[in-house]
Amino acid sequence: MFGYYGNFGGAFIPEMLHRNVEELKDRYINIMYEESFQKEYRGLLKDYVGRPT
């Protein structure tokens, strides 16, 4: 993974979680521009982000 921090990728996670984080990243990349995902994401931002807890 070559990210902002070059060869290090900027990910400081336990080695045992690396595969899971990579899978999560790959799945996110596959859906991040789908309209249904964007609609749900915008709804969550509108209804929950910045609200009092």
mmCIF file of C-alpha atoms in Angstrom:
data_model
loop_
_atom_site.group_PDB
_atom_site.id
_atom_site.type_symbol
_atom_site.label_atom_id
_atom_site.label_comp_id
_atom_site.label_asym_id
_atom_site.label_seq_id
_atom_site.Cartn_x
_atom_site.Cartn_y
_atom_site.Cartn_z
ATOM 1 C CA MET A 1 0.000 0.000 0.000
ATOM 2 C CA PHE A 2 1.564 3.285 -1.087
ATOM 3 C CA GLY A 3 -0.205 6.177 0.568
ATOM 4 C CA TYR A 4 0.572 9.592 1.927
ATOM 5 C CA TYR A 5 3.577 8.287 3.842
ATOM 6 C CA GLY A 6 5.205 6.540 0.875
ATOM 7 C CA ASN A 7 6.178 2.906 1.423
ATOM 8 C CA PHE A 8 4.788 2.949 4.953
ATOM 9 C CA GLY A 9 1.241 3.725 3.807
ATOM 10 C CA GLY A 10 0.427 5.675 6.945
ATOM 11 C CA ALA A 11 -1.327 2.706 8.570
ATOM 12 C CA PHE A 12 -0.268 1.950 12.115
ATOM 13 C CA ILE A 13 -2.305 -1.158 12.888
ATOM 14 C CA PRO A 14 -1.478 -4.535 14.385
ATOM 15 C CA GLU A 15 -0.237 -6.989 11.762
ATOM 16 C CA MET A 16 -3.094 -9.378 12.546
ATOM 17 C CA LEU A 17 -5.611 -6.704 11.422
ATOM 18 C CA HIS A 18 -3.843 -5.805 8.179
ATOM 19 C CA ARG A 19 -5.781 -8.240 5.966
ATOM 20 C CA ASN A 20 -9.122 -7.074 7.373
ATOM 21 C CA VAL A 21 -8.262 -3.404 6.905
ATOM 22 C CA GLU A 22 -7.150 -4.063 3.321
ATOM 23 C CA GLU A 23 -10.429 -5.877 2.600
ATOM 24 C CA LEU A 24 -12.420 -3.014 4.116
ATOM 25 C CA LYS A 25 -10.451 -0.488 2.020
ATOM 26 C CA ASP A 26 -11.013 -2.489 -1.178
ATOM 27 C CA ARG A 27 -14.744 -2.807 -0.529
ATOM 28 C CA TYR A 28 -15.038 0.908 0.229
ATOM 29 C CA ILE A 29 -13.229 1.810 -2.993
ATOM 30 C CA ASN A 30 -15.682 -0.393 -4.916
ATOM 31 C CA ILE A 31 -18.808 1.343 -3.544
ATOM 32 C CA MET A 32 -17.761 4.892 -2.715
ATOM 33 C CA TYR A 33 -19.145 6.372 -5.949
ATOM 34 C CA GLU A 34 -22.352 4.320 -6.112
ATOM 35 C CA GLU A 35 -25.413 6.537 -5.843
ATOM 36 C CA SER A 36 -27.094 4.321 -3.229
ATOM 37 C CA PHE A 37 -24.027 4.510 -0.987
ATOM 38 C CA GLN A 38 -23.716 8.270 -1.440
ATOM 39 C CA LYS A 39 -27.405 8.764 -0.646
ATOM 40 C CA GLU A 40 -27.185 6.747 2.571
ATOM 41 C CA TYR A 41 -23.909 8.432 3.548
ATOM 42 C CA ARG A 42 -25.324 11.927 3.001
ATOM 43 C CA GLY A 43 -28.378 10.963 5.041
ATOM 44 C CA LEU A 44 -26.211 9.833 7.947
ATOM 45 C CA LEU A 45 -24.182 13.037 7.785
ATOM 46 C CA LYS A 46 -27.334 15.159 7.717
ATOM 47 C CA ASP A 47 -29.127 13.346 10.531
ATOM 48 C CA TYR A 48 -26.306 12.441 12.919
ATOM 49 C CA VAL A 49 -23.020 14.276 12.412
ATOM 50 C CA GLY A 50 -22.623 17.332 14.624
ATOM 51 C CA ARG A 51 -25.662 16.544 16.743
ATOM 52 C CA PRO A 52 -25.496 16.539 20.532
ATOM 53 C CA THR A 53 -24.853 13.127 22.044
#
